[in-house]
Each structure stands twice: as C-alpha cells, then as structure tokens.
Coordinates of C-alpha atoms (C1' of nucleotides) in Angstrom, one line a residue:
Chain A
X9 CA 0.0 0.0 0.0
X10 CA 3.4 1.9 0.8
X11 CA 6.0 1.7 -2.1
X12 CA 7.9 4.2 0.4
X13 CA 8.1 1.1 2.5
X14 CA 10.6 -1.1 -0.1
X15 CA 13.6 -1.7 1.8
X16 CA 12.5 -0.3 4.9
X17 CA 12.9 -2.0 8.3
X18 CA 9.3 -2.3 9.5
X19 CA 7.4 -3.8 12.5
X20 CA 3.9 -4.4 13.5
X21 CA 3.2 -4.3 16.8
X22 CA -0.1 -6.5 18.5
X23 CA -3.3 -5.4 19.9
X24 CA -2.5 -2.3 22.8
X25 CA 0.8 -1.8 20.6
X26 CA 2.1 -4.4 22.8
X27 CA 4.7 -6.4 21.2
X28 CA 5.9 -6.9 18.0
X29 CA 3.8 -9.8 16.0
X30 CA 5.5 -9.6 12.5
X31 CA 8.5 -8.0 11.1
X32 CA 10.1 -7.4 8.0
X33 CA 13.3 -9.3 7.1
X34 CA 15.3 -5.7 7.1
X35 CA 13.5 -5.4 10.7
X36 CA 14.8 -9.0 11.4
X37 CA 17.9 -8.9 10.4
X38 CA 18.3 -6.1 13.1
X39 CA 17.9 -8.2 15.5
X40 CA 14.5 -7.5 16.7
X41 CA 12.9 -10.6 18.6
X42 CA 9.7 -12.1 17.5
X43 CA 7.0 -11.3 20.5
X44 CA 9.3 -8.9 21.7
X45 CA 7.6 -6.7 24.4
X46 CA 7.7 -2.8 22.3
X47 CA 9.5 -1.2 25.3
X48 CA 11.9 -3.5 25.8
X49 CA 13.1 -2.5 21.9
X50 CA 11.6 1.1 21.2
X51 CA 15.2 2.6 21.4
X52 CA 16.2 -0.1 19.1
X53 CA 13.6 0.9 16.3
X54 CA 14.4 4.1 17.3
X55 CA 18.2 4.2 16.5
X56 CA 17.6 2.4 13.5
X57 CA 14.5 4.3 12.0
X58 CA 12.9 0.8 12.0
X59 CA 9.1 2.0 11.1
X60 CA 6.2 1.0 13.6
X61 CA 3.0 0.2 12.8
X62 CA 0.1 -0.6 15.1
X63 CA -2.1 -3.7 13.2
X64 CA -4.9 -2.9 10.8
X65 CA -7.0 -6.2 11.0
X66 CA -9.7 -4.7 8.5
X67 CA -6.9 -4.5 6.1
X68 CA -5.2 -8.1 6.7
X69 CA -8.7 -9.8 6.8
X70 CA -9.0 -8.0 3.1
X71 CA -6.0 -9.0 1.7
X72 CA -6.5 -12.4 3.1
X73 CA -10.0 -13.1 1.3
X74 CA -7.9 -12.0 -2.0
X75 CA -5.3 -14.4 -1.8
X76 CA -7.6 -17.0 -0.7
X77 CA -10.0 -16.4 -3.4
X78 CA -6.8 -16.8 -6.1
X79 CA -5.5 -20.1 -4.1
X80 CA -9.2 -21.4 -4.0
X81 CA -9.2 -21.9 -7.8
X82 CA -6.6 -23.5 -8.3
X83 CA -6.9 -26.4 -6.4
X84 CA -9.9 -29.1 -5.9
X85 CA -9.0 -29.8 -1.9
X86 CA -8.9 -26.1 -0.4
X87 CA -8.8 -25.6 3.4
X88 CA -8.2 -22.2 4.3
X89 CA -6.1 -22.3 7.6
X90 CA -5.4 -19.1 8.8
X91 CA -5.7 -15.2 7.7
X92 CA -2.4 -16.0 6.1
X93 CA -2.2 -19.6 5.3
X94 CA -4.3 -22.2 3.8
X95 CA -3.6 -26.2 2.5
X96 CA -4.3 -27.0 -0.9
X97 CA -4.5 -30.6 -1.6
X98 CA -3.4 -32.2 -4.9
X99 CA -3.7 -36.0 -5.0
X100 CA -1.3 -38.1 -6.9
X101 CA 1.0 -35.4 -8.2
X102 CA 4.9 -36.4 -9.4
X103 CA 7.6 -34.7 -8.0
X104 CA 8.7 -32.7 -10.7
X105 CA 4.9 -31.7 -11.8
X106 CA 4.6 -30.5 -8.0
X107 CA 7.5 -28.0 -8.3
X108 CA 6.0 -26.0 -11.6
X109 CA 2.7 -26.1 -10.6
X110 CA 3.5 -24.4 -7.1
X111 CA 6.0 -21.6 -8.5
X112 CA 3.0 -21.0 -11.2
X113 CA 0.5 -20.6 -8.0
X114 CA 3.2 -18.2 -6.8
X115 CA 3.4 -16.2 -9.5
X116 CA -0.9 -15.8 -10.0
X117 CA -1.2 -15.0 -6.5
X118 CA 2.0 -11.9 -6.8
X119 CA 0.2 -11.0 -9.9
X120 CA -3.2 -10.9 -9.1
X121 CA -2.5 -9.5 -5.7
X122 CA 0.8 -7.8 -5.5
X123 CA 1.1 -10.8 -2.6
X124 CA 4.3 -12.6 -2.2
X125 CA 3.5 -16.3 -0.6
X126 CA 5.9 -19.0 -0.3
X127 CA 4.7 -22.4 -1.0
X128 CA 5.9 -26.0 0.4
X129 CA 4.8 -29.3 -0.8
X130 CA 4.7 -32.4 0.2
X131 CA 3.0 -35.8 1.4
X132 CA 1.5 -34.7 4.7
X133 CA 0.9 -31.2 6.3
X134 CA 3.5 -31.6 8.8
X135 CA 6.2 -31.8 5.3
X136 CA 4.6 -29.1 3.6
X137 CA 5.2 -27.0 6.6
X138 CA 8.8 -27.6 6.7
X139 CA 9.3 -27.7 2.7
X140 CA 6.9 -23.9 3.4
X141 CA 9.5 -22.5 6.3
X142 CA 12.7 -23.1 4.0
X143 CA 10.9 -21.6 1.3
X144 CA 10.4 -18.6 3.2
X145 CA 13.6 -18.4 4.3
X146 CA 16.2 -19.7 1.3
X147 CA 15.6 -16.6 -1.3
X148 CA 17.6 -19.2 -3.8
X149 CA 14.4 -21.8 -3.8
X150 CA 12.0 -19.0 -5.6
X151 CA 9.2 -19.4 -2.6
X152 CA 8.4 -23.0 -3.9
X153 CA 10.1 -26.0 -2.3
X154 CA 9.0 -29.5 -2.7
X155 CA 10.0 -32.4 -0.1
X156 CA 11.8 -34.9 -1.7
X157 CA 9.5 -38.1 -2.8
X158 CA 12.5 -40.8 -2.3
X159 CA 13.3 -41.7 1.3
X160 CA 16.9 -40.9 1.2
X161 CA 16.1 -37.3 -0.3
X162 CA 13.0 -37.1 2.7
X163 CA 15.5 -37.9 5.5
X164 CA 18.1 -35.5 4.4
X165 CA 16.1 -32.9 4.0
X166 CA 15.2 -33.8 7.8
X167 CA 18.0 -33.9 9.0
X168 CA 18.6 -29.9 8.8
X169 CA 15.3 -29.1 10.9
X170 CA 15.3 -28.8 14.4
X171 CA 12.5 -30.8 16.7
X172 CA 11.2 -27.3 17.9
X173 CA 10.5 -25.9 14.1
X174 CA 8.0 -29.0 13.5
X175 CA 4.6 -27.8 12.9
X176 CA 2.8 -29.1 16.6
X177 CA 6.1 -29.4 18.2
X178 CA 6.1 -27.1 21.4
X179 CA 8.4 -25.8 23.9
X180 CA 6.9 -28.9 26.3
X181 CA 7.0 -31.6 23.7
X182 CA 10.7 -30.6 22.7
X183 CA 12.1 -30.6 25.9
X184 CA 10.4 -34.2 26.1
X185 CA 11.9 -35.5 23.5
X186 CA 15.1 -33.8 23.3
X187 CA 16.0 -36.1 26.3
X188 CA 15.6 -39.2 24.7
X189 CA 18.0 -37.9 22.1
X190 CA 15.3 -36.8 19.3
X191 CA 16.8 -33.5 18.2
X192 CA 16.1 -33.1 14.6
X193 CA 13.0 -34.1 12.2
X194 CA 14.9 -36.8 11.0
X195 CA 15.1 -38.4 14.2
X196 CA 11.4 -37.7 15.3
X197 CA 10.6 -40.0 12.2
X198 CA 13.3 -42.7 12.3
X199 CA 11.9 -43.2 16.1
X200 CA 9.5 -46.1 17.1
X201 CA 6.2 -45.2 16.8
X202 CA 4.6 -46.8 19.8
X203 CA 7.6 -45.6 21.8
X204 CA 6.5 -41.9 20.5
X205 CA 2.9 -42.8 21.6
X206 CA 4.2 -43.8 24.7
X207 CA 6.1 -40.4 25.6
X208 CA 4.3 -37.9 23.6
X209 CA 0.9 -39.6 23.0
X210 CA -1.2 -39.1 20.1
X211 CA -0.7 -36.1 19.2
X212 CA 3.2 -36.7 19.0
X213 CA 3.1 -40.1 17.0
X214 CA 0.7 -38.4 14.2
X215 CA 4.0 -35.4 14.0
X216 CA 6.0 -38.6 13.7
X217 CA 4.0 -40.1 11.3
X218 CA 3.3 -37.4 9.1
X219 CA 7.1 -37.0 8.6
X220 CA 7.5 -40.7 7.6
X221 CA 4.9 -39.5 4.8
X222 CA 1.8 -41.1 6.7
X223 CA -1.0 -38.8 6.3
X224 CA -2.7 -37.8 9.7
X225 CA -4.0 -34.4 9.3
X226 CA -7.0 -34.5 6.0
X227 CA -7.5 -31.4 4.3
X228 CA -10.7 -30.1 5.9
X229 CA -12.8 -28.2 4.0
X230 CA -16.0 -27.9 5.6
X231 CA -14.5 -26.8 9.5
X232 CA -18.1 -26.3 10.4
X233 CA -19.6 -24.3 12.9
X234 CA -17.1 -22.6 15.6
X235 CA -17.8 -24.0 19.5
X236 CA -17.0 -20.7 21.3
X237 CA -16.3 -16.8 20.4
X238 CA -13.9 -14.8 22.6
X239 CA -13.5 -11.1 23.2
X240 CA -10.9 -9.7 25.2
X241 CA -8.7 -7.0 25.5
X242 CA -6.2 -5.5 27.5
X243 CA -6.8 -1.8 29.0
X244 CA -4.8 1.1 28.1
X245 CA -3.6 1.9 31.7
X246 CA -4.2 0.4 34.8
X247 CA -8.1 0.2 36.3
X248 CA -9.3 0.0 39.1
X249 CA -12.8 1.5 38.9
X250 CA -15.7 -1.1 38.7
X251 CA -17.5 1.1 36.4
X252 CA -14.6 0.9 33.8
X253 CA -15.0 -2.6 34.5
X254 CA -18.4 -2.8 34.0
X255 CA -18.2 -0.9 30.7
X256 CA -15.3 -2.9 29.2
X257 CA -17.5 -6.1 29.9
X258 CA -20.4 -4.4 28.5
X259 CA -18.6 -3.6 25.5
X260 CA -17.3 -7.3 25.1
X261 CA -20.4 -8.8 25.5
X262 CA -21.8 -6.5 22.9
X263 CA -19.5 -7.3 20.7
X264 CA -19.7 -10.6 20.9
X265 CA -23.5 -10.6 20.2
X266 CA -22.6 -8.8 17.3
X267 CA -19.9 -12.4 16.4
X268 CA -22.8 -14.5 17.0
X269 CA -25.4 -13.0 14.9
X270 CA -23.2 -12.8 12.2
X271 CA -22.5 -16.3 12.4
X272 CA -26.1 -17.0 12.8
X273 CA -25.5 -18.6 16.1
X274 CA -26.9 -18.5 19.6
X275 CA -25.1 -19.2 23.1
X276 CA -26.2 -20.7 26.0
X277 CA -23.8 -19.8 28.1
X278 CA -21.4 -16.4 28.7
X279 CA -17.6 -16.5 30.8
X280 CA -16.8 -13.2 32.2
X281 CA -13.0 -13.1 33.8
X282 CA -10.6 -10.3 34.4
X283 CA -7.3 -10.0 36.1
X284 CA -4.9 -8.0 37.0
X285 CA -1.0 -7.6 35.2
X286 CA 0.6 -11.1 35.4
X287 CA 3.9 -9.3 34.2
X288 CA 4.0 -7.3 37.2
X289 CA 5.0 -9.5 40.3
X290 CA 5.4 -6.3 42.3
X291 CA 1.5 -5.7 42.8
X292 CA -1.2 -8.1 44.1
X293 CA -2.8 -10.5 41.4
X294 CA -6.3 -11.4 41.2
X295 CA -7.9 -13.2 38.5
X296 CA -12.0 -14.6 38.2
X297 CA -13.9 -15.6 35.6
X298 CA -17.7 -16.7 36.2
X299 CA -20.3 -18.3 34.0
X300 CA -24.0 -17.6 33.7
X301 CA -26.3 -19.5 31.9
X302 CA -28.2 -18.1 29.0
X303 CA -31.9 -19.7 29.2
X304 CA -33.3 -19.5 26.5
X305 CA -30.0 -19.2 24.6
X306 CA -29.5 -16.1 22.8
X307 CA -27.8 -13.8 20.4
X308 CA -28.9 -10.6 22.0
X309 CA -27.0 -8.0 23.0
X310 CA -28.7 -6.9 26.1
X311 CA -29.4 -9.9 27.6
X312 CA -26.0 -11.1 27.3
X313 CA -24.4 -7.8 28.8
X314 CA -26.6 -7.9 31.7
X315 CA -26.2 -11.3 32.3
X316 CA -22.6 -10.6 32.3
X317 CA -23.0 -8.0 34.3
X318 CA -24.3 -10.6 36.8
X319 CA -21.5 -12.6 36.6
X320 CA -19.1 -10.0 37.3
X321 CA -20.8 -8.3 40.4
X322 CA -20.5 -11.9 42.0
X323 CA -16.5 -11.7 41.7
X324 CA -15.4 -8.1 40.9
X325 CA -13.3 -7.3 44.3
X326 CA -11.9 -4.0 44.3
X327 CA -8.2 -2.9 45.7
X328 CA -6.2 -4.4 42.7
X329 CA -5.0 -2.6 39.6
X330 CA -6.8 -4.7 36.4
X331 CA -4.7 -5.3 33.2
X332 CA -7.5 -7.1 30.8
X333 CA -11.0 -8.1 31.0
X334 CA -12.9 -10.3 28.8
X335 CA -16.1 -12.6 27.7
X336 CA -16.5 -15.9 26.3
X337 CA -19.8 -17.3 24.8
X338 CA -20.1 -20.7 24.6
X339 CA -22.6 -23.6 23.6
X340 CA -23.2 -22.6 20.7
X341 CA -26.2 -23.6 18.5
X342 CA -27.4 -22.1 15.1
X343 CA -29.7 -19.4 16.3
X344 CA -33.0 -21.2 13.6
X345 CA -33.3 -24.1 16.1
X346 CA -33.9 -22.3 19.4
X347 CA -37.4 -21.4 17.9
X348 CA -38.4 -25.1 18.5
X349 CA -38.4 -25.7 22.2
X350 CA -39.7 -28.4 24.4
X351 CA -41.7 -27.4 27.2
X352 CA -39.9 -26.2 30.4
X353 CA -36.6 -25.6 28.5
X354 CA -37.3 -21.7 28.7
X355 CA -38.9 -18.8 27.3
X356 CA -40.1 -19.1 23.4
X357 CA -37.7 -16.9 21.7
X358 CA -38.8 -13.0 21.4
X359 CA -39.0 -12.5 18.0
X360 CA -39.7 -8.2 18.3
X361 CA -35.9 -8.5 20.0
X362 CA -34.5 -10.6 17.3
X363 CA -36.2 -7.4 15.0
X364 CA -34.3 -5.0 16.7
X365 CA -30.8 -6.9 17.1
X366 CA -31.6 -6.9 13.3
X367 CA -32.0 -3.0 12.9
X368 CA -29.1 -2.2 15.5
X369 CA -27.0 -4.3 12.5
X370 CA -28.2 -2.5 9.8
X371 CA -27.1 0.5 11.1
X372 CA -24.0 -0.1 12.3
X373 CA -23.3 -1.6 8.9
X374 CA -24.6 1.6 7.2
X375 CA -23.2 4.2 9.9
X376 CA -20.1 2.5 11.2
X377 CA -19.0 0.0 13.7
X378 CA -19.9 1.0 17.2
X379 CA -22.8 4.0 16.3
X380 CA -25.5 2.2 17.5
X381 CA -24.7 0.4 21.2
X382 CA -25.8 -0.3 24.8
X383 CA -25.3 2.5 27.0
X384 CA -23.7 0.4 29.3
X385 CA -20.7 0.3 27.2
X386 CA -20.1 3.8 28.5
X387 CA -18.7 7.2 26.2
X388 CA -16.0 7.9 27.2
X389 CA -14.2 4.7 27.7
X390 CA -10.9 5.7 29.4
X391 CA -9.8 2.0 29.6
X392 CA -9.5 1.2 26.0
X393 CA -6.0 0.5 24.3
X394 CA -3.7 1.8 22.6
X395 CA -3.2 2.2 18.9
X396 CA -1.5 5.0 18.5
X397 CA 0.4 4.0 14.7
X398 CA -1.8 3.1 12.8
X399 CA -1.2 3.3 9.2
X400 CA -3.9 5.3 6.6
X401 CA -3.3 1.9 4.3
X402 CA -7.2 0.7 4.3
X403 CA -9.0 -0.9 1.3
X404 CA -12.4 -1.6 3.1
X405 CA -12.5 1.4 6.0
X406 CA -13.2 -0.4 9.2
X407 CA -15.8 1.9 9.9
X408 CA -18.2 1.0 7.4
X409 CA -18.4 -2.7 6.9
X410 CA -19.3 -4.0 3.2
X411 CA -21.7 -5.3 2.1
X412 CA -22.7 -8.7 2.7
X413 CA -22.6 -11.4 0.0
X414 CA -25.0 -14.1 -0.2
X415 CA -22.5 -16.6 -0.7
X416 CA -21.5 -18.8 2.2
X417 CA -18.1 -17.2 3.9
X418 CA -15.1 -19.4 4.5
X419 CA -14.6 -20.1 7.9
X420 CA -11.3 -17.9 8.6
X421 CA -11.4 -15.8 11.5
X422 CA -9.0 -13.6 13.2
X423 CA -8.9 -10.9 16.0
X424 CA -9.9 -6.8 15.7
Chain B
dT17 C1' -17.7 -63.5 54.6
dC18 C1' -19.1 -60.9 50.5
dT19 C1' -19.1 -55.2 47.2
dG20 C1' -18.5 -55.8 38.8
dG21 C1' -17.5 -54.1 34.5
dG22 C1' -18.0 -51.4 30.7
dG23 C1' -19.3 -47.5 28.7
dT24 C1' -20.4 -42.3 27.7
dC25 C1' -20.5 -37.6 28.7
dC26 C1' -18.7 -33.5 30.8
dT27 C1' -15.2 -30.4 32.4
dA28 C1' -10.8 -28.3 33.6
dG29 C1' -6.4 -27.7 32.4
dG30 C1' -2.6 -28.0 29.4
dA31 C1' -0.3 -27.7 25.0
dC32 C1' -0.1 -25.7 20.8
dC33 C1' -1.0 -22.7 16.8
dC34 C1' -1.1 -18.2 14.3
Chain C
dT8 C1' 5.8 3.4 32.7
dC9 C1' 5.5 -0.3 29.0
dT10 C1' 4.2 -7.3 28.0
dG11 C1' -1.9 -9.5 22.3
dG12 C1' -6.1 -12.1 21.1
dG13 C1' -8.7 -16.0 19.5
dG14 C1' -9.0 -20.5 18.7
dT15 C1' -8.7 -26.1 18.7
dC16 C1' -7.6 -30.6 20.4
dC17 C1' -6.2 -34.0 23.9
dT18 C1' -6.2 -36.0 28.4
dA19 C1' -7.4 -37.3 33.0
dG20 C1' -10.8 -37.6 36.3
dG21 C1' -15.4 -37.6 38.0
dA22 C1' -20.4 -38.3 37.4
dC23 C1' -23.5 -41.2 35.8
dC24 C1' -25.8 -45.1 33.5
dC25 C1' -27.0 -50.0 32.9

DNA sequence: TCTGGGGTCCTAGGACCC
DNA sequence: TCTGGGGTCCTAGGACCC
C-alpha cells in the first residue's frame, strides 16, 4: 500500500501496541525478537529508524480473502487455515509436476495481488510446513520447495530441521523428547512409533508419522460451525474502577452478540473473567472468571451484557490494579433451532428483539462499527487500548463494513 | 464372609498454533 | 511506565448409566 516502505525495516506491533507480531526481514535482520515486548526495543527501532505500525485487521482480513480467493481456484482440496495460510490438496502429483505447478501458484497469486507467498509441498501437512519455512527463508528456492519423494532425499532434507520448528512441536513436547536424544526431524521420524505414543501420545506419533509420509491431518474443507467466540482485550492503563469494568464487559459482550449473529448462532452460556498484570509480580494479582447460563440461549446484546453484568458483580473485588477483562460465549447452537423448544426448557424466543438486534446491524453496517450500542458500554471509555500507529493503508475502512454477499463465507477468522 | 464391569459424557487444564 | 487475542484438540478424572 506503501511503495515508500521497499527496503525499509518495519514492525507491526499487536493489539495495545504491545509487542511486535511480524516483522520485515530488514526489521529481522536487526535483530528484533519475535513477540518482543515494544519497550523493551523502542530505542532499538528508534536508533535504526525501524518504522512501527500498530495492526490494521480490516486491512489483513481483506488482503487475506484476496489471496484465498486466487488459491481457491486453483486447487480441488482447499482448506483455508489461517488469515495467512491455507492447504491446498493435490492428490497423486509427481515430483517434478509439484514443483512447476507451485512456482505458477506463486506467480498468480503476486500478480493478481501484488502478494508474495511462499509455497511448500509435500506428502502430509507436517512436510509441507517444513518444505513452506525453507521456502520462506532460502531466497535461492523462488518461494516453492518440494519435499523430496524418495526416502533418502526425505530424510536428508530432515536432518537440517530442528525438533522445535515442526509444525505441533512445542516448547513442552521438545524438551520431552530432546531427552531421549530426538533433536532433529529426522530423528522424530526414524523413532519407534509406539515408543513416540508412549512419551508424547497421540498427538506426537501423528508429528512422527506425518514426517514418515503417513497422512494424519485431511484437508478439511468444511471446519463447520465454531464452539466458542472470545473477546478480550487488554486496557490502556491500569483500572481499578468497577464502572470501567463494567463498561469494558459491556462492551465485550456487545460485541460478541454482534460475532454470533453474524454467524447465525446463539449461546447458552457467557464466561466473564478479568485480572490484573501477570507481568507485574510487584503488585497483588487477582484473576476470576464466572459463567452464567443463558436460558433460552441467545444472540442478544442486552441480555447477554446484563447477564454478564451478573456474573461480574459476583466476583469483581476491588483494591487491585486490572490489566485485561474479557467474555467468552459458549454452547453454541445455530440461532434457527432455538425457535423449537420443548416445554420447560425456557422462554419461546422474542421475535420483536431478534427485530431489533436486526435493525441495530443494519445500522451499524450503514453508519459504522460501534454508532448504535448499549449505554452500558459507557462514552468515554478511558480503559480502551492503545493504537497509537496506525497506518492510513485501508481498502475496506473499518468503519463501514461491506456489504454482505449471499455466498456462504469461509470459515477464517482472526482478532480486531 | 461378600461389594462388577464397561461404557459415555462433561469439564478443567494444558499444549499448541497463528 | 511499557508485556496481544482467538481459537482447537487431547487427556485425565469424575459423574452417571445400565
């Protein structure tokens, strides 16, 4: 969006400007650590004139449904993974036939969308997210690398990756197996499988078997309906007023109405929890989260907020400094089926609400994000977070969503 | 005196991913 | 001073059933 940017040592900093989430290789090669917290490297970027950005999800989610759109069409198997990942699937493929068909996807997507992807392949996922890392990083391969098909090429190629850059390898199951002398890929699939069971249980013996080339992660195309929506957020500074408490809730729960209705879901349940600055040993913690049930369940905005509101009377204590406050809706059901109750499961379902959840949408959708909202999420909202970078660079303005299409949305979904 | 066995469902917590 | 947010899956243990 920047052609100023070319060259340029740039990184983007998470939610509250918090720490950086993504930098570019000029930013990298600087030294700056991924997940670094911003303060501990702000005289870094500083001395360097390393540009900071604050994220623009409006702008990622758009880009994203671009590429995926481009990626979609060129394969039959299509699982879109994450905002900036997906698998495509292409059954029975040689080696060589692999290699040009991925640097052609490469060059439709740049072309099409002025976005550079790199591309691995491979048997399994678990390969093709090795062959995709080295692709990434070895500017020789062109973005496009191919695990070998023959086992001697496969193992060498394994040999050069540690345990901990395996796709589902952790910090926990690394250190697990690093003391029985499994360091590298190679070794994780040269090891006996009902040994890896033993020590690392299921889910390690499917990493071990997808590097031997046994498939044990299917391209899923149809991930169905999500089980739980989250909203949380940290606060700009420290609070310790109930009422900025109570408003930050409010506004969480509001928007995760909005999630659900756009998913055409309904929840029968709602978490609230909050806590105080787990970074900051010096002060008292205190942490809660409480559940109340939603009967009938709902999609409404007020019922949830004041049925979170409940939930947080029952454990807001006051005398600590609070960091982050959030909501979780679970029990999710497609919001169509609730209509249908048996008797003495609850209240039939108001329809004259579900009218005006309805017009609060449209509005917001016409007006902008936020115009239309309960009181109780408060005006003036001295809590909220920082974003105090962010760039102009929007192609659908987050204050005006577009319009809906009728055709059925992937199910990708990322954070605000 | 003596007290089964097999199964499902739910939940909390942990690990991991991006 | 300052440290993100939103998910999924697996496992163990308990409740419960027949």
């Amino acid at each position: 969006m920047d052609p100023t940017l070319i060259g340029v040592p740039i990184v983007v900093l998470s939610n509250n400007d918090g720490c950086v989430v993504a930098r570019s290789s000029e930013a990298k090669a600087l030294g700056i650590p991924m997940g670094a917290p911003f303060f501990s490297v702000r005289r870094v970027c500083e001395a360097h004139g390393i540009k900071v950005f604050s994220s623009n999800f409006s702008v990622y989610g758009d880009f994203s449904e671009r590429v995926m759109s481009v990626l979609a069409e060129h394969a039959r198997d299509f699982e879109p993974y994450s905002i900036d990942e997906a698998f495509l699937g292409f059954p029975d493929m040689s080696e060589a036939d692999a290699l040009t068909l991925g640097q052609k996807i490469r060059a439709d997507v740049l072309k099409r969308t002025g976005i550079a992807v790199s591309i691995g392949m491979g048997a399994t996922k678990v390969l093709c997210k090795i062959a995709n890392e080295r692709a990434k990083k070895e500017i020789q391969s062109g973005g496009c690398i191919v695990v070998p098909y023959d086992y001697d090429g496969r193992m060498n190629f394994l040999k050069g990756i540690g345990a901990k850059e395996i796709w589902g390898v952790g910090s926990g199951l690394a250190a697990r197996i690093r003391s029985h002398g499994i360091l590298s890929a190679a070794d994780l699939a040269e090891a006996d499988p009902a040994f890896i069971r033993r020590l690392a249980g299921v889910v390690g013996e499917r990493i071990a078997l997808e590097l031997r080339g046994v498939a044990c992660h299917e391209i899923i195309e149809d991930a169905g309906a999500r089980k739980s929506i989250m909203v949380s957020r940290s606060f700009g500074r420290m609070v310790t007023d109930l009422r900025d408490l109570e408003e930050a809730i409010a506004t969480h729960a509001t928007r995760g109405a909005e999630k659900l209705r756009e998913d055409g879901l309904v929840a029968s349940s709602v978490v609230v929890f909050f806590g105080t600055n787990k970074h900051r040993q010096d002060q008292e913690q205190y942490r809660a989260d409480e559940i109340e049930i939603l009967d009938p369940p709902t999609d409404d905005a007020r019922t949830i907020c004041a049925a979170a509101g409940r939930a947080l009377a029952r454990i807001h204590r006051d005398g600590y400094w609070y960091k982050r406050a959030g909501v979780l809706l679970q029990g999710l059901s497609p919001a169509d089926s609730v209509q249908e109750m048996l008797p003495g499961m609850g209240a039939p379902v108001d329809l004259s609400k579900r009218r005006l959840m309805k017009a609060v949408d449209a509005l917001n959708a016409k007006l902008g994000r936020e115009v239309v909202r309960p009181g109780s999420t408060g005006l003036v909202r001295n809590w909220q977070g920082k974003s105090e970078q962010k760039s102009e660079a929007s192609t659908n303005k987050e204050e005006v969503t577009k319009p809906k299409s009728d055709a059925k949305k992937p199910r990708i979904r990322f954070h605000e």
